[in-house]
């Protein structure tokens, strides 16, 4: 299920509502992934997979408590047999937090309740039914502009999926037909208002049908292909402290897509990938996107060379078009990205990788603040607004990442990485200025040690360099470092303290 909220900026999802308690694994797909995952996946994909049962019947429960009145409870049950696999899980998180306004006295906390479930039923030897759902309800307190206030926001999200999987041609052709539906509702409230306490209301829905097939021509050559049809709808408004509520800003977008990607083991140590995707957007027409990648393994697997290139396309989001900050003259964003890397194993104990990446964007969309009525887009129906979304023409991001892992002993391992990123505006009044909220320097370090009695300890250090808070680079966010310490001990095979 593509996680997005059509009523948010750029259709982004609020990851703060996703509790990690029942995640089975999180996969990070690096680089352009537009062919299979959608035209917007130019920088990579985060694939979150909920936990699956591994026994006929099993359950787990965990509880946490900490400072600032923080508690976290999570649990799940599930089971599997030859035909049926199922799991149900729930999470509850609470924290009193602290004031987001400094200095402030009113704490800004957070609470979240979420449930999830999945079921896979084997209908025949070659067909199965997939059902999945996640629901979350989160409320976060926040402060107003430069004041300590009792404002809060509530976010409800529902994600559902139903799929039919079946194999044909003796398993050479694998097929999936899927239906996905997401519903996100957000409401902000200021209880100190005298007339209208609601300050923001938004609802976004996304419906998606898709078919995906994988055909094995030979053991070395396969193709993945599919079609998708997606509809996004949203409504949003920001009521003032008045008895009369404004009308909702509403919008809808339809997107139909088709794609094919080939994977070929051209040589025993050389793998090639090539793909193309076609999008038909109801408002912005046709677009074709390409993707190429190669991986070459040398020195009996000790050296791996990789290279990839891909294109991306993102139509303006519904919020960017139809909200009170909307701009109907926006053009789609277009991207080209490529990267090259080398990975080297050393003495069977260490792995070092170096990657260079480059991404160029045209018509990238940013929020533009209004400071005068000279700009005609700042005035709507005779009234001046706070700002609007605009194409900033061109941006470019390039950089180098160095990463490495060392297994000093079977029980002691170290990992580290450093990334240098040069992300700048490439046109307009701020040409040459750094893009906002992109640190030029970032680094991570972690060390873990497992004792013979089962005790595990760990250290993690994260560094983020200075960033700019506006396009003119006149506002900055200072550099910072985070340090985490962790320890866990298994009391027996079923109980662990951490």
XYZ file of C-alpha atoms in Angstrom:
498
model
C 0.000 0.000 0.000
C 1.415 3.364 -0.988
C 1.332 5.408 2.229
C 0.254 8.941 1.388
C -2.247 11.563 2.491
C -3.644 13.532 -0.486
C -4.677 16.336 1.915
C -1.088 16.983 3.061
C 1.727 18.904 1.386
C 3.158 16.815 -1.495
C 0.865 13.975 -0.375
C 3.336 13.052 2.363
C 2.581 10.679 5.226
C 3.068 11.498 8.911
C 5.464 8.770 10.038
C 4.932 9.912 13.647
C 1.673 7.956 13.719
C 3.358 4.648 12.800
C 4.172 2.652 15.933
C 7.038 0.224 15.315
C 5.822 -2.427 17.765
C 4.553 -4.889 15.160
C 6.942 -4.282 12.285
C 8.571 -7.451 11.000
C 11.254 -5.623 9.030
C 12.025 -2.298 7.345
C 13.690 -2.354 3.928
C 15.518 0.657 2.464
C 15.733 0.605 -1.347
C 18.414 3.088 -2.382
C 18.334 5.337 -5.442
C 15.668 5.842 -8.103
C 12.905 3.201 -7.902
C 10.310 4.816 -10.145
C 9.576 1.864 -12.440
C 8.005 -0.512 -9.928
C 7.173 1.780 -7.016
C 5.711 4.839 -8.717
C 6.967 7.899 -10.542
C 7.567 9.828 -7.282
C 10.076 7.280 -5.922
C 13.109 9.179 -7.204
C 15.163 9.157 -3.996
C 14.418 5.649 -2.775
C 11.719 3.614 -1.048
C 11.084 2.762 2.604
C 9.221 -0.561 2.643
C 7.634 -1.389 6.017
C 6.484 -4.999 6.460
C 4.266 -5.982 9.386
C 5.245 -9.049 11.419
C 4.249 -12.536 10.268
C 3.568 -15.576 12.474
C 6.179 -18.329 12.570
C 4.435 -20.960 14.733
C 1.027 -22.642 14.920
C 0.047 -20.292 17.740
C 2.124 -17.612 19.393
C 1.861 -14.346 21.261
C 4.046 -11.592 22.637
C 3.702 -8.611 24.955
C 6.023 -5.790 25.959
C 5.816 -2.802 28.284
C 7.993 0.290 28.622
C 8.034 3.198 31.072
C 10.304 6.211 31.254
C 10.764 9.881 32.007
C 8.216 12.595 31.163
C 5.378 10.230 32.043
C 6.118 7.985 29.069
C 4.553 4.511 28.721
C 4.393 2.159 25.743
C 2.477 -1.140 25.672
C 2.273 -3.466 22.698
C 1.188 -7.013 22.077
C 0.117 -9.447 19.399
C -1.159 -12.954 18.750
C -1.092 -15.076 15.629
C -0.687 -18.488 14.136
C -0.193 -20.488 10.982
C -0.842 -23.881 9.447
C -0.717 -25.352 5.969
C -3.557 -23.153 4.687
C -4.008 -20.174 7.006
C -1.654 -17.545 8.414
C -2.954 -14.726 10.622
C -1.854 -12.093 13.157
C -3.496 -9.347 15.235
C -1.581 -6.659 17.145
C -2.182 -3.480 19.153
C -0.070 -0.584 20.492
C -0.664 2.149 23.063
C 1.794 5.007 23.575
C 1.560 7.975 25.995
C 3.937 10.722 27.004
C 3.495 14.028 28.858
C 6.245 15.588 26.760
C 7.556 19.088 27.408
C 6.716 22.581 26.207
C 7.473 23.173 22.530
C 7.685 26.900 23.327
C 10.730 28.084 25.235
C 10.269 29.244 27.901
C 6.937 27.507 28.452
C 5.040 25.875 31.296
C 2.329 23.885 29.477
C 3.595 20.430 28.453
C 3.028 19.269 24.873
C 2.479 15.532 24.968
C 1.494 12.770 22.558
C -0.740 9.708 22.682
C -1.389 7.000 20.102
C -3.547 3.900 19.839
C -3.075 1.601 16.861
C -4.207 -1.859 15.790
C -3.164 -3.995 12.850
C -4.060 -7.310 11.334
C -3.111 -9.561 8.443
C -4.470 -12.826 7.031
C -3.288 -15.080 4.228
C -5.551 -17.917 3.110
C -4.280 -20.557 0.694
C -7.206 -21.244 -1.647
C -5.464 -23.834 -3.844
C -1.911 -24.999 -4.413
C -1.362 -22.037 -6.745
C -3.642 -19.311 -5.343
C -3.928 -17.381 -2.082
C -5.901 -14.484 -0.618
C -4.166 -11.604 1.217
C -5.960 -9.258 3.645
C -4.202 -6.523 5.662
C -5.213 -3.449 7.653
C -3.672 -0.855 9.976
C -5.577 1.769 11.991
C -4.038 4.472 14.173
C -5.435 7.354 16.238
C -2.866 9.870 17.496
C -3.159 13.189 19.313
C -0.249 15.605 19.728
C -0.156 18.855 21.679
C 1.671 21.830 20.190
C 2.199 25.543 20.766
C 1.203 28.525 18.621
C 3.443 31.051 16.885
C 5.741 32.277 19.654
C 3.254 31.530 22.465
C 2.629 28.800 25.016
C -0.835 27.436 24.125
C -3.107 24.441 24.678
C -3.547 23.645 20.997
C -3.605 20.023 19.862
C -3.989 17.982 16.681
C -5.700 14.643 16.124
C -4.805 12.307 13.253
C -6.761 9.167 12.323
C -5.413 6.895 9.612
C -6.812 3.732 8.060
C -4.799 1.616 5.624
C -6.378 -1.474 4.027
C -5.350 -3.975 1.355
C -6.924 -7.012 -0.321
C -5.006 -9.088 -2.841
C -5.310 -12.285 -4.867
C -2.079 -14.094 -5.711
C -1.938 -16.922 -8.269
C 0.696 -18.755 -10.329
C 0.400 -19.984 -13.911
C 2.581 -21.910 -16.367
C 4.026 -24.150 -13.709
C 5.049 -21.214 -11.548
C 6.900 -19.314 -14.284
C 4.205 -16.615 -14.312
C 3.370 -15.186 -10.889
C 0.433 -12.798 -10.633
C -1.064 -10.420 -8.087
C -4.301 -8.441 -8.263
C -4.614 -5.899 -5.452
C -6.940 -3.254 -4.066
C -5.695 -0.653 -1.576
C -7.564 2.084 0.275
C -6.191 4.732 2.645
C -8.156 7.308 4.639
C -6.455 10.082 6.623
C -8.306 12.622 8.763
C -6.597 15.493 10.602
C -8.176 18.048 12.920
C -6.444 20.849 14.865
C -8.137 22.447 17.885
C -7.456 25.541 20.004
C -9.596 25.249 23.188
C -8.758 28.849 24.138
C -10.691 30.275 21.214
C -13.933 31.994 22.233
C -16.190 31.084 19.273
C -14.734 28.469 16.902
C -12.204 26.076 18.465
C -11.392 24.223 15.239
C -8.381 25.727 13.460
C -7.754 23.144 10.717
C -9.683 20.254 9.149
C -8.471 17.883 6.436
C -9.491 14.556 4.935
C -7.579 12.628 2.275
C -8.582 9.400 0.544
C -6.658 7.264 -1.899
C -8.063 4.289 -3.843
C -5.830 2.082 -5.947
C -6.285 -1.015 -8.124
C -3.254 -2.796 -9.520
C -2.091 -5.911 -11.327
C 1.517 -7.106 -11.219
C 3.021 -10.096 -12.969
C 6.482 -11.661 -12.977
C 7.506 -13.952 -15.827
C 10.687 -16.038 -15.887
C 11.895 -16.385 -19.482
C 14.907 -18.367 -18.280
C 16.698 -18.820 -14.970
C 18.785 -15.736 -15.878
C 16.150 -13.447 -17.436
C 12.854 -12.286 -15.916
C 10.380 -9.440 -16.381
C 8.123 -7.682 -13.899
C 5.186 -5.812 -15.415
C 1.928 -4.284 -14.283
C -0.867 -1.732 -14.551
C -2.266 0.587 -11.876
C -5.257 2.885 -11.531
C -5.301 5.387 -8.673
C -7.730 8.049 -7.498
C -6.853 10.634 -4.844
C -9.355 12.994 -3.194
C -9.006 15.626 -0.492
C -10.818 18.394 1.323
C -9.353 20.947 3.697
C -10.136 24.253 5.418
C -8.814 26.493 8.211
C -11.704 28.061 10.181
C -11.154 31.417 11.848
C -12.521 32.344 15.290
C -15.928 33.053 13.788
C -19.407 31.541 13.799
C -19.212 31.157 10.000
C -16.960 28.368 8.745
C -15.311 28.747 5.319
C -16.115 26.303 2.526
C -13.831 23.305 2.060
C -11.156 23.450 -0.585
C -11.618 20.206 -2.522
C -9.717 18.415 -5.255
C -9.408 15.103 -7.085
C -6.746 13.513 -9.282
C -6.773 10.327 -11.372
C -3.599 8.513 -12.397
C -3.293 5.436 -14.643
C 0.058 3.712 -15.088
C 1.753 0.810 -16.860
C 5.310 -0.460 -16.426
C 7.769 -3.204 -17.301
C 11.192 -3.982 -15.841
C 13.686 -6.605 -17.022
C 16.318 -8.258 -14.839
C 19.099 -10.145 -16.603
C 22.045 -12.061 -15.220
C 24.121 -11.329 -18.325
C 27.159 -13.050 -16.839
C 27.600 -15.120 -13.674
C 28.860 -11.971 -11.927
C 27.024 -9.214 -13.865
C 23.379 -8.284 -13.243
C 21.563 -5.707 -15.391
C 18.187 -4.016 -14.834
C 16.212 -1.889 -17.281
C 12.692 -0.534 -16.941
C 10.190 1.959 -18.263
C 7.038 3.402 -16.740
C 4.167 5.227 -18.421
C 1.892 7.549 -16.424
C -1.345 9.116 -17.651
C -2.328 11.920 -15.255
C -5.822 13.382 -15.691
C -4.600 16.985 -15.310
C -0.986 16.807 -16.494
C -1.042 14.335 -19.371
C 1.352 11.570 -20.400
C 4.836 10.886 -19.083
C 7.342 8.107 -19.790
C 10.133 7.393 -17.310
C 13.215 5.221 -17.691
C 15.493 3.380 -15.264
C 18.817 1.520 -15.691
C 21.025 -0.266 -13.171
C 23.997 -2.626 -13.099
C 25.870 -4.601 -10.463
C 29.238 -6.240 -11.213
C 30.856 -8.601 -8.689
C 34.637 -9.094 -8.807
C 37.389 -10.859 -6.860
C 35.258 -13.850 -5.838
C 32.598 -11.602 -4.360
C 34.918 -9.300 -2.409
C 34.345 -6.295 -4.695
C 30.992 -5.041 -6.010
C 30.594 -2.175 -8.460
C 27.138 -0.612 -8.842
C 25.644 2.110 -11.027
C 22.068 3.291 -11.517
C 20.115 6.010 -13.323
C 16.441 6.859 -13.102
C 13.856 9.500 -13.877
C 10.980 10.788 -11.743
C 7.778 12.767 -12.150
C 5.518 14.293 -9.510
C 2.355 16.166 -10.341
C 1.474 18.964 -7.888
C -0.337 17.595 -4.848
C -3.995 18.321 -4.256
C -3.143 20.444 -1.209
C -0.662 22.466 -3.273
C -3.360 23.080 -5.889
C -6.664 23.490 -4.038
C -5.995 24.486 -0.412
C -6.058 28.091 0.820
C -2.364 28.162 -0.168
C -3.047 26.557 -3.538
C -1.765 27.653 -6.932
C -3.508 26.300 -10.035
C -0.641 27.434 -12.304
C 1.827 24.905 -10.799
C 3.763 22.644 -13.156
C 4.865 19.039 -12.436
C 8.233 18.353 -10.873
C 10.680 16.380 -13.025
C 13.766 14.540 -11.774
C 16.901 12.827 -13.051
C 19.060 10.894 -10.601
C 22.124 8.693 -10.862
C 24.702 7.173 -8.573
C 27.816 4.980 -8.662
C 29.333 2.983 -5.830
C 32.025 0.504 -4.918
C 31.830 -1.980 -2.050
C 34.890 -3.850 -0.781
C 35.281 -6.673 1.742
C 38.458 -6.677 3.820
C 39.915 -9.799 5.507
C 36.437 -11.355 5.877
C 35.852 -9.023 8.827
C 35.080 -5.613 7.354
C 33.078 -4.076 4.519
C 33.619 -0.563 3.177
C 31.440 1.212 0.598
C 31.738 4.578 -1.157
C 28.827 6.075 -3.131
C 28.532 9.221 -5.228
C 24.992 10.424 -5.948
C 23.490 13.220 -8.026
C 19.892 14.382 -8.412
C 18.648 17.206 -10.605
C 15.114 18.575 -10.308
C 13.158 20.905 -12.562
C 10.076 22.866 -11.415
C 10.510 21.737 -7.813
C 7.668 23.071 -5.648
C 8.267 25.126 -2.488
C 6.111 27.241 -0.170
C 6.433 30.967 -0.883
C 5.606 33.448 1.926
C 3.690 36.613 1.100
C 5.103 39.921 2.323
C 3.282 42.441 0.114
C 0.280 42.815 -2.164
C 2.519 43.479 -5.172
C 2.569 39.736 -5.885
C -0.818 38.995 -7.500
C -0.821 35.422 -6.166
C -0.748 36.805 -2.620
C -4.245 38.277 -3.018
C -7.295 36.005 -3.339
C -10.808 37.450 -3.589
C -9.504 40.800 -2.403
C -7.830 39.390 0.722
C -4.133 38.842 1.309
C -3.049 35.354 2.298
C -0.034 34.052 4.210
C 1.581 32.477 1.158
C 1.237 30.016 -1.697
C 3.066 27.136 -3.406
C 5.303 27.926 -6.371
C 7.747 26.234 -8.723
C 11.299 27.279 -7.822
C 12.554 26.069 -11.212
C 15.727 24.016 -10.692
C 17.544 22.393 -7.779
C 20.527 20.060 -7.632
C 21.786 17.712 -4.931
C 25.044 15.787 -5.069
C 27.159 14.115 -2.480
C 29.357 11.293 -1.278
C 28.576 8.690 1.343
C 31.211 6.497 3.005
C 30.063 3.580 5.150
C 31.672 0.606 6.806
C 31.145 -2.299 9.181
C 33.713 -4.293 11.165
C 33.134 -7.579 12.968
C 36.017 -7.378 15.434
C 34.889 -10.651 17.032
C 31.698 -12.699 16.589
C 30.353 -10.831 19.633
C 31.656 -7.326 18.915
C 30.795 -5.282 15.819
C 31.102 -1.638 14.783
C 29.331 0.325 12.032
C 29.779 3.899 10.842
C 28.875 6.187 7.958
C 29.451 9.753 6.837
C 27.525 11.702 4.180
C 28.478 14.973 2.519
C 25.566 16.576 0.657
C 25.663 19.693 -1.493
C 21.993 20.558 -2.172
C 21.414 23.951 -3.797
C 18.953 26.050 -5.758
C 20.104 26.089 -9.391
C 18.034 29.034 -10.641
C 16.102 32.102 -9.527
C 16.876 34.753 -6.925
C 18.383 32.183 -4.537
C 20.601 30.471 -7.107
C 23.580 28.906 -5.367
C 21.926 28.980 -1.934
C 21.598 25.761 0.050
C 18.226 24.025 0.169
C 16.428 24.229 3.499
C 16.760 21.516 6.150
C 19.469 19.577 4.297
C 22.563 19.194 6.492
C 25.798 19.348 4.526
C 27.447 16.919 6.960
C 25.882 13.883 8.648
C 27.508 10.955 10.448
C 26.500 7.880 12.440
C 28.447 5.465 14.628
C 27.299 2.353 16.464
C 28.999 -0.369 18.492
C 27.398 -3.534 19.890
C 28.760 -6.242 22.174
C 27.100 -9.530 23.131
C 28.362 -11.230 26.324
C 28.473 -15.004 26.700
C 25.674 -14.949 29.350
C 23.228 -13.304 26.894
C 23.702 -9.693 28.025
C 23.835 -7.272 25.073
C 25.071 -3.676 25.165
C 25.170 -0.971 22.530
C 26.217 2.607 21.812
C 24.951 4.842 18.988
C 26.069 8.369 18.092
C 24.350 10.520 15.455
C 25.694 13.850 14.217
C 23.776 16.351 12.078
C 25.463 19.485 10.800
C 24.081 22.998 10.550
C 21.064 23.515 8.275
C 19.254 26.548 6.881
C 15.623 27.297 7.695
C 14.827 29.557 4.710
C 15.709 29.778 1.016
C 17.783 32.935 1.519
C 19.983 31.075 4.062
C 19.554 33.845 6.649
C 18.111 31.519 9.315
C 19.994 28.504 10.679
C 19.442 25.455 12.848
C 22.575 24.637 14.828
C 24.442 21.375 14.505
C 23.629 18.701 17.104
C 24.733 15.285 18.335
C 22.555 12.516 19.764
C 23.959 9.725 21.947
C 22.039 6.515 22.727
C 22.985 3.771 25.176
C 21.163 0.441 25.287
C 21.339 -2.831 27.203
C 19.204 -5.987 27.194
C 19.244 -9.253 29.116
C 17.217 -12.421 28.426
C 15.903 -13.882 31.687
C 14.809 -17.032 29.832
C 13.689 -18.066 26.353
C 10.435 -16.115 26.679
C 11.269 -13.006 28.751
C 13.712 -10.160 28.178
C 14.449 -6.977 30.120
C 15.942 -3.980 28.319
